[in-house]
Structure formats: structure tokens, C-alpha cells
Coordinates of C-alpha atoms and ligand atoms in Angstrom, one line a residue:
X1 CA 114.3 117.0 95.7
X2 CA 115.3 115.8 99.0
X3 CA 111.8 113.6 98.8
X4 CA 112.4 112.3 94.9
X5 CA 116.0 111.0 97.0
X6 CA 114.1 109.3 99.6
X7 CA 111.7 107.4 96.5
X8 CA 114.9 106.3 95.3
X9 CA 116.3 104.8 98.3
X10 CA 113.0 103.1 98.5
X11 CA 112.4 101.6 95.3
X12 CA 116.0 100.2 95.7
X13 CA 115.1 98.7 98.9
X14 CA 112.4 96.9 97.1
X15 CA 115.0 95.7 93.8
X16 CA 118.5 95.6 94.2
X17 CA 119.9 96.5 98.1
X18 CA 121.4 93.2 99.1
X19 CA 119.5 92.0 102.6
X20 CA 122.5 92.7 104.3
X21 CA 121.6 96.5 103.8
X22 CA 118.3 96.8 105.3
X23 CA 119.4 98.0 108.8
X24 CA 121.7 101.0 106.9
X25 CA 119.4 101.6 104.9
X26 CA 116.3 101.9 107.8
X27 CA 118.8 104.0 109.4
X28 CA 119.2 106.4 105.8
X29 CA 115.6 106.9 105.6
X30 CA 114.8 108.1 109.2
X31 CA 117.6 110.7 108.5
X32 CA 116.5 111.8 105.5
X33 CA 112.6 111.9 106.7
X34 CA 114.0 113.6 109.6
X35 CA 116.1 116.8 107.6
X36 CA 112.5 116.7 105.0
X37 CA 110.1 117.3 108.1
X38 CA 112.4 119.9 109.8
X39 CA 112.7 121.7 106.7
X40 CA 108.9 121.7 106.0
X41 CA 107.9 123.1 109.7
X42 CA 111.1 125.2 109.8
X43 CA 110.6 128.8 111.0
X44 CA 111.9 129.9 107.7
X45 CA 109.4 128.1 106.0
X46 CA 106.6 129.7 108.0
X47 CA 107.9 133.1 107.3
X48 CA 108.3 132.6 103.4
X49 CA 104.8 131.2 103.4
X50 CA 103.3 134.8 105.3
X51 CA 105.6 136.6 103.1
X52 CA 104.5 135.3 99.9
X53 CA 100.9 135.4 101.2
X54 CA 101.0 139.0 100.7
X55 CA 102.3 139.5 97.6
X56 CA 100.7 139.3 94.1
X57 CA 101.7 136.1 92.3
X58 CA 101.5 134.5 88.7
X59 CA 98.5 132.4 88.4
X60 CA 101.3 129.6 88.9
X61 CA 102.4 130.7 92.1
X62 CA 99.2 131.2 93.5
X63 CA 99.1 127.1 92.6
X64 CA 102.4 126.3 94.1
X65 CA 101.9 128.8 97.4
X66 CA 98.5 127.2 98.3
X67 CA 99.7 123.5 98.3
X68 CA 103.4 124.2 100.1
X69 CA 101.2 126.4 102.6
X70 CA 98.8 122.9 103.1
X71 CA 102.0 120.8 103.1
X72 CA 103.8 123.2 105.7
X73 CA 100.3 123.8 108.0
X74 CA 100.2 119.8 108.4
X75 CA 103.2 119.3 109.1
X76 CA 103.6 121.7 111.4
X77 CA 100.3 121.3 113.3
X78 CA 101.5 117.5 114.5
X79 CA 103.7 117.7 117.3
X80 CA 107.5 115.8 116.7
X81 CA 106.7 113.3 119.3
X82 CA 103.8 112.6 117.7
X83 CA 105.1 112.6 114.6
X84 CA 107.8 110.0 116.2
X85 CA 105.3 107.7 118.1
X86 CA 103.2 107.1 114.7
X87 CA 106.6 105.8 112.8
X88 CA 107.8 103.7 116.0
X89 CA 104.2 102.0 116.1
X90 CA 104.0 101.5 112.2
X91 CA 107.3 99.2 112.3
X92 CA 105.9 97.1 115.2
X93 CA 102.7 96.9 113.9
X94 CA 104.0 96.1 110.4
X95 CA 105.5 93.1 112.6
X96 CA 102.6 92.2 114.5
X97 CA 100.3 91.9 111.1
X98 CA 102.6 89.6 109.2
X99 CA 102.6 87.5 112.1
X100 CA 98.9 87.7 113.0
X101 CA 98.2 86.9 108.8
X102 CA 100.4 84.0 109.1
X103 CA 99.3 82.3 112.2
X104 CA 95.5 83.8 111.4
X105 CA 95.3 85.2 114.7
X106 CA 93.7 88.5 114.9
X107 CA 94.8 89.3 118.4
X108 CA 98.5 89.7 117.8
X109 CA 97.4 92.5 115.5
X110 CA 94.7 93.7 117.8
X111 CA 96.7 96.0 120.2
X112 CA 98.7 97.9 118.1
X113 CA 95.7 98.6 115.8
X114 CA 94.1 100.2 119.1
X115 CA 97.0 102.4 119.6
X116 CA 97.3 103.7 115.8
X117 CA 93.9 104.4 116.0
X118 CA 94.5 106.7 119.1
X119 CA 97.6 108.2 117.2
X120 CA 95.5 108.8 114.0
X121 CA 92.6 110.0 116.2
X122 CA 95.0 112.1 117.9
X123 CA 96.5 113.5 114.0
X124 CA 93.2 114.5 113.5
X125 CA 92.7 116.6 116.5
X126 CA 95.9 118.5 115.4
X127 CA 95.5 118.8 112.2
X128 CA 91.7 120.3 112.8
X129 CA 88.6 118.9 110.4
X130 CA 85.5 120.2 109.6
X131 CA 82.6 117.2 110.5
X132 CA 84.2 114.4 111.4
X133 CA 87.8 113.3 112.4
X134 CA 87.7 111.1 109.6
X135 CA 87.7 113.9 107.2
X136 CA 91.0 114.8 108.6
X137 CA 92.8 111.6 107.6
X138 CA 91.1 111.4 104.6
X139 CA 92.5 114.8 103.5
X140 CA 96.0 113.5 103.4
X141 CA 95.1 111.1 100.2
X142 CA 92.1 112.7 98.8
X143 CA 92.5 116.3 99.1
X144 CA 89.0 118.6 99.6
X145 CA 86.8 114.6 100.0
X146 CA 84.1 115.0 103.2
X147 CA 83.2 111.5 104.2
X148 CA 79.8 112.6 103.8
X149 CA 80.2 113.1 100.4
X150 CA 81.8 109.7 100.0
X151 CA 78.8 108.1 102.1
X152 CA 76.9 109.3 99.0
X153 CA 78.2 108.0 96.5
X154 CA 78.7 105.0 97.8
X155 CA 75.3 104.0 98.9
X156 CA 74.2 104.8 95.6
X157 CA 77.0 103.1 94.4
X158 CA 76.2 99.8 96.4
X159 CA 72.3 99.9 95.7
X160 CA 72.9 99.4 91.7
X161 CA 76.4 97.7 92.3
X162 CA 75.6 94.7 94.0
X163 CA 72.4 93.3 92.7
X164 CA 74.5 93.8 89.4
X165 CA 77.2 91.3 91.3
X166 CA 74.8 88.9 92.0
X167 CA 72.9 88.5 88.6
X168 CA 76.3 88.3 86.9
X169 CA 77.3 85.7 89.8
X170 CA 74.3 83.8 89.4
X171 CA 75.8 82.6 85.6
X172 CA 78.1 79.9 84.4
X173 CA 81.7 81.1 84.9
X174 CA 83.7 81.2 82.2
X175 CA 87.1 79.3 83.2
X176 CA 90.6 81.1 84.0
X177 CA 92.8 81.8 81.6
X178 CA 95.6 78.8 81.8
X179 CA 98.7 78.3 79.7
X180 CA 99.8 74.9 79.4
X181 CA 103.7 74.8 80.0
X182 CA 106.3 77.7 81.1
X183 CA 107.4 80.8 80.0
X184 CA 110.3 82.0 80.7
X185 CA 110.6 85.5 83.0
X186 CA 113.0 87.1 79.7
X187 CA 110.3 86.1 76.9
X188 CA 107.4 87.6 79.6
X189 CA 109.3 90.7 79.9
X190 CA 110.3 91.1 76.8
X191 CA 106.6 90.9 75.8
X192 CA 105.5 93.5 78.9
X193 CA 108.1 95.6 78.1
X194 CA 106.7 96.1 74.0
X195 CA 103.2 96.3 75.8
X196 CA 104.1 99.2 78.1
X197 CA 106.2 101.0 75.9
X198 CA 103.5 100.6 73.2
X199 CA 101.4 102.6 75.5
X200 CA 103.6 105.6 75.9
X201 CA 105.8 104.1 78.6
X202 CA 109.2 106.6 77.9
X203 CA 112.3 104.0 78.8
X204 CA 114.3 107.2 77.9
X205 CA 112.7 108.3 81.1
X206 CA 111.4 105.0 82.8
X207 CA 112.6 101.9 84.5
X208 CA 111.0 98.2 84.7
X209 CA 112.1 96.1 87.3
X210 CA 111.0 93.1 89.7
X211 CA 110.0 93.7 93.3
X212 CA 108.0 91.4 95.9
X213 CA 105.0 93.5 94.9
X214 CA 104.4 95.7 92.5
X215 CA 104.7 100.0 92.7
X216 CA 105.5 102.7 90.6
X217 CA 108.0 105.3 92.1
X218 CA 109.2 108.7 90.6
X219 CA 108.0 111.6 88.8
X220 CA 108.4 113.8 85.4
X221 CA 111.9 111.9 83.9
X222 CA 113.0 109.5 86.3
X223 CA 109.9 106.8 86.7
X224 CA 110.5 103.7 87.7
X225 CA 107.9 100.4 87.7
X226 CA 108.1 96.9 89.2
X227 CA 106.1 93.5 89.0
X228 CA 106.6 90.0 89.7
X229 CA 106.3 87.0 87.4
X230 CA 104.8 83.8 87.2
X231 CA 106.5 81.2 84.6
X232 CA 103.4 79.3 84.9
X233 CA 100.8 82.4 84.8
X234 CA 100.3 84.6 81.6
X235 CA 98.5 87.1 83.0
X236 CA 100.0 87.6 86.6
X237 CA 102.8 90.3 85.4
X238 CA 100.6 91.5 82.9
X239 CA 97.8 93.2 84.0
X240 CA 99.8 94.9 87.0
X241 CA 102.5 95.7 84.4
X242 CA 99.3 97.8 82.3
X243 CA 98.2 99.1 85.9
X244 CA 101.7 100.3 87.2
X245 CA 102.3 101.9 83.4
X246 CA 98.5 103.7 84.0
X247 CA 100.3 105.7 87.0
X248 CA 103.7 106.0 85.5
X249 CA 101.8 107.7 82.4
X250 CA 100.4 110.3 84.5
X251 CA 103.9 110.8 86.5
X252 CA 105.9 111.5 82.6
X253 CA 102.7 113.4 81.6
X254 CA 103.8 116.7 84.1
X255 CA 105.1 119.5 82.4
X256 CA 109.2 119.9 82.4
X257 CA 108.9 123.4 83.2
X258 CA 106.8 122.7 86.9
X259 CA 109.9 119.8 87.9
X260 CA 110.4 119.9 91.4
X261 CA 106.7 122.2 92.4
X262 CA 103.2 120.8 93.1
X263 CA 102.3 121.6 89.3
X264 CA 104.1 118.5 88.6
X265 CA 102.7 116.3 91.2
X266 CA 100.1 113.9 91.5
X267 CA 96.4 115.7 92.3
X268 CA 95.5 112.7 94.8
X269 CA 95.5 109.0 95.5
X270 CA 92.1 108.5 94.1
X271 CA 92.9 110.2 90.8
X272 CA 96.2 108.6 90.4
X273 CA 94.6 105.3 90.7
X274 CA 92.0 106.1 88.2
X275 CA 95.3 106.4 85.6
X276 CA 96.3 103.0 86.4
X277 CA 92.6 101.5 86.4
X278 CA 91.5 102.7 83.0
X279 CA 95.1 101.6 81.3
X280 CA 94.7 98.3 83.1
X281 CA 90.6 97.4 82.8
X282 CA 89.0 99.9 80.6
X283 CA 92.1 99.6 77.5
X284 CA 93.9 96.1 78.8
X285 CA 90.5 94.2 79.6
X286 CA 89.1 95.2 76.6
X287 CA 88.9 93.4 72.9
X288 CA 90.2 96.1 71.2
X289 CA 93.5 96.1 73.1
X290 CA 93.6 92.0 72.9
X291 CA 92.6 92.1 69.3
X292 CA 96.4 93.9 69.0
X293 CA 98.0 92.1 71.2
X294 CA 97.0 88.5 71.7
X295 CA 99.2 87.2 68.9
X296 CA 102.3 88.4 70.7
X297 CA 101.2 87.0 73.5
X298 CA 100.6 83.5 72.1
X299 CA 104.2 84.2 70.8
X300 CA 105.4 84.8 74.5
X301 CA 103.4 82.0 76.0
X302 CA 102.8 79.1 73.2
X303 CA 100.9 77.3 75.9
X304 CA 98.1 79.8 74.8
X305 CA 98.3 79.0 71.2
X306 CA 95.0 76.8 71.4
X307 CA 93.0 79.2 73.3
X308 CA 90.8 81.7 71.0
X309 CA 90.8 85.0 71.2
X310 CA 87.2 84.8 72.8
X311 CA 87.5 82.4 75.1
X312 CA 90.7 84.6 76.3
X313 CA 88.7 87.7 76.7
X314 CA 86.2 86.0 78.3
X315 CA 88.7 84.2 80.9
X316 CA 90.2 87.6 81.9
X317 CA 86.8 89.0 82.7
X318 CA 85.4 86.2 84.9
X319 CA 83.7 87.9 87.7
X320 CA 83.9 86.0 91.0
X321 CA 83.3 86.0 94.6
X322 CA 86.5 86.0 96.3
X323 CA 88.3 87.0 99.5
X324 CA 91.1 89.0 98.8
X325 CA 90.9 92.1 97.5
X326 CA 93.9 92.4 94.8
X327 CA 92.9 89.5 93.2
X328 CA 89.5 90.9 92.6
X329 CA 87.8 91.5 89.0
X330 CA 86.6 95.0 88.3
X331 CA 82.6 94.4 89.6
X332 CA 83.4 92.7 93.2
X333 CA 86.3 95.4 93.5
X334 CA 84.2 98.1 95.2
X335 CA 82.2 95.8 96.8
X336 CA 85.5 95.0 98.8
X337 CA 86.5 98.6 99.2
X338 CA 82.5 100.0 100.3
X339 CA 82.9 97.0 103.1
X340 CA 86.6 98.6 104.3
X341 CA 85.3 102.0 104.3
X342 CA 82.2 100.8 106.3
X343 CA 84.3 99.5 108.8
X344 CA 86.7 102.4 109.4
X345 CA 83.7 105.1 109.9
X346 CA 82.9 102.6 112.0
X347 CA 86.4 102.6 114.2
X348 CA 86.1 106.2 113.8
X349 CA 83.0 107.2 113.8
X350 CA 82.8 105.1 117.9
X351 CA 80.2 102.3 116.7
X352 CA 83.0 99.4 117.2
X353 CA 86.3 99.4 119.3
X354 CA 89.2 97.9 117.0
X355 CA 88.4 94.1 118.9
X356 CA 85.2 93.9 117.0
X357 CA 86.6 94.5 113.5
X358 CA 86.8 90.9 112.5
X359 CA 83.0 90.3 113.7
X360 CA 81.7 93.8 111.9
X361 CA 84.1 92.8 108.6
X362 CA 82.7 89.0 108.4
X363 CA 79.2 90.1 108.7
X364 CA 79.5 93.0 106.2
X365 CA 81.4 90.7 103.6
X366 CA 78.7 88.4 103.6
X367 CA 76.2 91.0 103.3
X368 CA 78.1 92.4 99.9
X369 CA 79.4 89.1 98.6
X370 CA 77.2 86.8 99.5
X371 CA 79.9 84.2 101.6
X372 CA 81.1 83.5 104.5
X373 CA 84.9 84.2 105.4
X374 CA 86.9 82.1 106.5
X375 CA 89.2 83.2 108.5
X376 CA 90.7 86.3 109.2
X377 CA 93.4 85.6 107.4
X378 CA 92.0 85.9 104.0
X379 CA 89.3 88.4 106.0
X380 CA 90.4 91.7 108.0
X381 CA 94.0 90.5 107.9
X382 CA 94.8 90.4 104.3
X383 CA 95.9 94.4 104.0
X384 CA 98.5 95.9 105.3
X385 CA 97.0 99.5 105.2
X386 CA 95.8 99.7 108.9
X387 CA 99.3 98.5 110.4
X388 CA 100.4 101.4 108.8
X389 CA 97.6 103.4 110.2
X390 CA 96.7 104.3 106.3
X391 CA 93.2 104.7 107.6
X392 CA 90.9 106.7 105.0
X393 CA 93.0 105.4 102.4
X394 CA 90.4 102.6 100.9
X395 CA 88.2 105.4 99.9
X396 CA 90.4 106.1 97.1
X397 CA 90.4 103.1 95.4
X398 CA 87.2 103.5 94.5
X399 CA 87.0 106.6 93.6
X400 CA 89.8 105.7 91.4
X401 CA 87.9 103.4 89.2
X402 CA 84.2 105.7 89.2
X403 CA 86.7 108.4 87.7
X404 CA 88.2 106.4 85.1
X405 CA 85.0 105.1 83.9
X406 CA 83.8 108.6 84.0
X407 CA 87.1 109.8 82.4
X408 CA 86.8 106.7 79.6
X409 CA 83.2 107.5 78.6
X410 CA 84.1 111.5 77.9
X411 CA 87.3 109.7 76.1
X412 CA 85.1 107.4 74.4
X413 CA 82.8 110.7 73.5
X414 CA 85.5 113.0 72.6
X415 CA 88.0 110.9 70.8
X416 CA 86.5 109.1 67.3
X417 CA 87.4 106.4 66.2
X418 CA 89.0 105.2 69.9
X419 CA 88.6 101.4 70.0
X420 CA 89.6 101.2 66.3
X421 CA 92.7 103.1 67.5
X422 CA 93.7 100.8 70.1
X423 CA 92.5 97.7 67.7
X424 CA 95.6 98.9 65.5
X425 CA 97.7 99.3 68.3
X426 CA 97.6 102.8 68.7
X427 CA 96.7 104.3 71.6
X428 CA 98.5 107.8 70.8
X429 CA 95.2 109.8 70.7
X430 CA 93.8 108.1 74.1
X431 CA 97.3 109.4 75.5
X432 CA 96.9 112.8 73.9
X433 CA 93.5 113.6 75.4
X434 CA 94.2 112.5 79.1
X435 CA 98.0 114.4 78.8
X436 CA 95.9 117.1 77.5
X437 CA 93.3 117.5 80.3
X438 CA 94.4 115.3 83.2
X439 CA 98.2 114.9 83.4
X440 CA 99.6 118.0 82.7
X441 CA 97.6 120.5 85.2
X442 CA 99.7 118.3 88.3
X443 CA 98.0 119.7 91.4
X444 CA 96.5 122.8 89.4
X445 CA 93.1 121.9 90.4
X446 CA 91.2 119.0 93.6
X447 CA 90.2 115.7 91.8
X448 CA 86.5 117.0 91.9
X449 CA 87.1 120.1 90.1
X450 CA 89.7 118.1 87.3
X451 CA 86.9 115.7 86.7
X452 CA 84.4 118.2 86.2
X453 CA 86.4 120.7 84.0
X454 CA 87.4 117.2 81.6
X455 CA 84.3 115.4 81.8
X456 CA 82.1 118.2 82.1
X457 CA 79.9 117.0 85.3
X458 CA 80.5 116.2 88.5
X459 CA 81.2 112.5 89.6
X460 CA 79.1 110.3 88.8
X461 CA 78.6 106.8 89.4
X462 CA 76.3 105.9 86.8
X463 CA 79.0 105.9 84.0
X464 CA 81.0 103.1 86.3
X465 CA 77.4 101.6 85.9
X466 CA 76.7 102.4 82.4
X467 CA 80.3 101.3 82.3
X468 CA 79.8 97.4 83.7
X469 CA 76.4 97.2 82.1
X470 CA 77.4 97.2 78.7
X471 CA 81.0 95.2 78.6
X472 CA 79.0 92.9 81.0
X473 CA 75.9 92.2 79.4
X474 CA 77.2 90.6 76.1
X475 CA 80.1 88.7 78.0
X476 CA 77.6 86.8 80.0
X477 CA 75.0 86.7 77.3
X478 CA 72.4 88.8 80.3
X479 CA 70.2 92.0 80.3
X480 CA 71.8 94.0 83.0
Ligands
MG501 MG1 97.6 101.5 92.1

């Protein structure tokens, strides 16, 4: 409870708090973080936790005792000042990045990236791993993923990935979707707002709002979304709008009857993403979806009214070589996220010190997308992730999107009649089948083990593959 307050406080930090509130409301949130992590390493907590350990419990609370029991060892293993010294060096390096993006100067960033490292290194220590200190950190977002396993898959991943890249790179591009004239923000979220709630956003138990940058926030009946618009841009609200209403789909798909206990929470940060990235590429990329839906969006932007469907579709799937990550289409994606990952089993793995990151990320970029970056700026600098010491987050992201192609293919499989479904605007049955086997069992089961009991193998990379290769070929007229 005390944790679904401090979301709150958050998501109106990001909306409605007038700027005059931030230093309260800085003040709020260390309080409240402060009573969450003395009640989670509390001595009382310890001594419920060996209690319950030796009693017989529901198949339930066996769920619930094993995650509070990981939640309370964690937090219990890092010492306070520890604990302290990470949140102190976040909001100064938070600083120092926005700073070094602006001016492009990767030494004001530089120091306090070498001391989060240390802290994280130090996390690690405490918390205790099994191969690598990397394991550790990725535990906290992907719970029961070995950095070996993840080395795996993702040099498979990158030996059928990018020569995929470069054959679809090597075509004619088809040109960006552009809307002659404005549309207003009420007419663009008017029309997001029938989009989402056509897909099984609940505004009986949901929110849309506008934040610098988009986030969903909240669980079970209190779920709360954000974008930002564009008057000029028909698809810059959109397709975060379908990706923040993936995750908020998975947070109103939890059982009632769990509210409040791991069994209606999220299993990790790579499956939640993998909720968002099938809503957003594998349903609102695709024709079936647009088929629906592009007349209302003509209606919302009548600068479109001269662009075909076709030449639509094709102009939201352009694949091309960029810098920045978020603004990448769904082939160069994990190329952006293997080069990350490559770079932080680097830091922490001792091949580089955190001065050489811009040297190991430039030559690495150009390696998987075939450029030369520019400048740190639109290279190492563009993320805020490693200010905030989120290191062996990346990973996630793309294990977020191999899920959801393996999740849409057992979808595609399982449900008939699917894209003529969605075609007619309904994507009820789509809904049904990942409430069914994905949303409602909240932490019940790790990622791999989920994946496996609804897809019925283990993950899998080829389906991503199988996945590109067939929306891909026919869009650029190739044999992939
Ligand atoms: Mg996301």
C-alpha cells in the first residue's frame, strides 16, 4: 500500500504538481521510501518470514512467502548507508548527465558513473550472486536471468539479426509518415483515447494524461498512463499511447482477490515490456489493426486524408539506421540494446574502466549499425539509465520483445481467426488469451517458466526471427 502511495506521488510529479512543489515533494518521497525500507528489513519482518517458513501454506502463500522473503533478504542484505549513498549519487548524477547530454561532454558525466559503478559493484557483493556480479543487478529487473544465459541468446540473436538489418537497409526507404497541417491535442486524444479503450483500456479503472515522457503507473484498479503530443506528428502520441496501454493491460489483468500481494504484480521488467511491445508493434504496426482504424485516424488528422492505407503502413514500418534508441523501429531496436548490454559486461565484467565507454560504445555501434556516431550526445549519452545506476536493466528490453513475438506466434496458433478479429476491431479474444495465461498468474511463476507453460517451449529467438522475416519480406518486396 504504502508503495502504490509513493507511485501516486510520482505520477503526479510528472502531471499536475505545480513546479513550485518539487522540493516538498522530494522531501515526501524520501520519507515515505524511508518508513517502506524500515518496514521491509524490520526485525518483525524477519521473524514473520522464519515463522511462516515453517508452517504449511496454501499453494498461494507459498507464492506470496517466497517473493516477500526475496524482497525482505535484499533489502536487508544492503547496508542503510549504502542504501543512502546510491540515492544521494543518483540525484547528482541525474544532474551531471543532463548537463554532459546538453553540452556533449562525456566527462561531466564520467565521475559519477565511476562511483555508481562502485556502489552497484558494492550492491552486488551484499546481495551475493552466483557467476558474476552482474547476475546480481540483473536479478532486481529480471528475476532468475544468468548473464550467461542472456550472452546466449543474444549472440544467436545478433548472428541472424543483423545481416537481416543490413539486407532490409540496403533497400529504398519508404518515406515517413507526414500529415500536412495540425491537429489539435483534443481531436488526437480523443482519437487515442477510443484506440486504447478499444483495446481493453478500463477508464473505470484507468487514467490518460500528459507527462514530459511517457510511463504507466499503478496496478489492478487504479492505472494511470501518460504521453506527449505533437500537433504536427500523427504518430508521435500514438504508438507510445498502444505501448503504455500494452503495460497497463497487464497491470488491470491481476486478479481482485491477490490486490495488495505479489500474485498481483508484475513477474519482471522484461515480461512487462513484452505486454507493451506486442500491443504496440505486433497488433498496432500491423494491417489488420490499421485496416480498423485508419479511417478514424484520417478523421483526427485530415492532413492524412491523401495518404493510402498502404503507403501508411509502409511509412510506419520504415526500418532505419539511427542513433537513439526510442526512436528506433522494431529490427534496429535490439541491435541498440545487444550494443548496451555489451558494454556494461564490459564495465562489469573489468574489460573497460567507465572513461572508455564512449570509445568501446562508438566502435560497437558501428559494428551493429553500420555508422559512425557522432557525438556522444546522440551516442553513450542519450539514456538516462546509468545515472541512475539502472545497470542490467537494458537486458530487458530485449527480452521484452523475443517474448512477445514468441507470445504472438502461440497467439497467432491458438486463437483462429486473430487478424480477422482485430481487422473488425476486435481484439477481445487476443485480450482473453494473454489475461488467461500471462496476466492473471502476477508473480506466480519467473518469466522463463510463464513463457514456457503458455507457449509451450522455452525462449526462443527464432519466432522474433520468424517474426521479422515474414512482416518484412513483403514490405520491402525481399527474400529474407
Ligand atoms: Mg515500456
Amino acid at each position: 500500500m504504502l508503495e502504490q502511495a509513493a507511485g501516486l506521488l510520482a505520477w503526479d510529479e510528472q502531471t499536475y504538481m505545480p513546479p513550485g512543489g518539487s522540493a516538498d515533494r522530494a522531501r515526501q518521497k524520501a520519507a515515505l521510501s524511508g518508513v517502506i525500507h524500515e518496514r521491509l528489513t524490520s526485525k518483525d519482518m524477519g521473524r514473520l518470514v522464519r515463522a511462516l517458513k515453517k508452517r504449511e501454506l496454501s499453494a498461494d502463500g507459498v507464492i506470496i512467502l517466497r517473493e516477500t522473503e526475496r524482497n525482505w533478504r535484499r533489502a536487508s542484505s544492503i547496508p542503510n548507508d549504502l542504501v543512502r549513498e546510491i540515492a544521494h549519487t543518483q540525484s547528482m548524477a541525474i544532474e551531471a548527465w543532463a548537463r554532459a547530454r546538453q553540452e556533449n561532454k562525456f566527462k561531466l558525466l564520467e565521475p559519477w558513473l565511476g562511483k555508481m559503478v562502485c556502489l552497484r559493484q558494492r550492491e552486488a557483493e551484499c546481495v551475493g550472486y552466483g557467476d558474476v556480479p552482474y547476475d546480481a543487478l540483473l536479478d532486481d529487473f529480471e528475476p532468475g536471468a544468468k548473464s550467461r544465459d542472456i550472452d546466449a541468446i543474444f549472440s544467436r540473436l545478433k548472428a541472424k539479426l543483423v545481416p537481416i538489418a543490413e539486407k532490409i537497409l540496403g533497400e529504398p526507404q519508404p518515406a515517413p509518415v507526414k500529415a500536412p497541417g495540425k491537429c489539435p491535442l483534443e481531436g488526437q486524444r480523443a482519437f487515442i483515447m477510443q484506440v486504447c479503450t478499444s483495446i481493453g483500456f478500463d477508464l473505470g479503472r484507468g487514467r490518460l494524461d500528459t507527462s514530459p515522457h511517457p510511463f504507466t503507473m499503478g496496478a489492478g484498479n487504479d492505472v494511470r498512463i501518460t504521453v506527449r503530443y505533437d500537433e504536427c506528428d500523427p504518430t508521435y502520441a500514438l504508438f507510445p499511447a498502444l505501448h503504455e496501454t500494452g503495460h497497463a493491460l497487464y497491470e488491470q489483468g491481476f486478479l481482485e482477490k491477490y490486490s495488495g500481494t505479489p500474485l498481483a504484480e508484475a513477474v519482471s521488467a522484461g515480461l512487462h515490456e513484452s505486454q507493451s511491445r506486442l500491443w504496440e508493434n505486433m497488433v498496432g504496426r500491423g494491417m489488420p489493426f490499421w485496416s480498423f482504424h485508419y479511417p478514424g485516424l484520417q478523421k483526427a488528422f485530415p492532413g492524412l486524408k491523401k495518404t493510402p492505407l498502404p503507403e501508411f503502413y509502409r511509412g510506419i514500418n520504415a526500418v532505419r539506421r539511427s542513433f537513439i534508441r526510442t526512436a528506433a523501429d522494431e529490427i534496429t531496436y535490439n541491435l541498440h540494446i545487444m550494443l548496451r548490454y555489451d558494454v556494461e559486461a564490459a564495465i562489469f565484467g573489468g574489460k573497460i574502466k567507465t572513461g572508455e565507454i564512449p570509445s568501446y560504445w562508438n566502435e560497437r555501434f558501428e559494428e551493429y549499425l553500420g555508422i559512425p556516431v557522432p557525438d556522444d550526445a546522440r551516442g553513450c549519452l542519450q539514456d538516462i539509465h546509468w545515472a541512475v545506476g539502472s545497470f542490467g536493466y537494458f537486458p530487458t528490453y530485449a527480452l521484452g520483445n523475443l517474448y512477445a513475438a514468441q507470445f504472438w506466434a502461440a497467439i497467432r496458433w491458438r486463437v483462429p481467426g486473430l487478424e480477422e478479429c482485430i481487422a473488425s476491431g476486435d481484439t477481445g479474444p487476443l485480450l482473453g488469451w494473454l489475461r488467461k495465461n500471462v496476466h492473471r498468474h502476477g508473480k506466480r511463476y519467473r518469466a522463463a517458466e510463464l513463457l514456457e507453460k503458455a507457449t509451450g517451449e522455452k525462449l526462443n529467438e527464432d519466432y522474433f526471427i520468424g517474426y521479422v522475416k515474414e512482416k518484412y519480406g513483403p514490405l520491402y518486396g525481399i527474400r529474407l
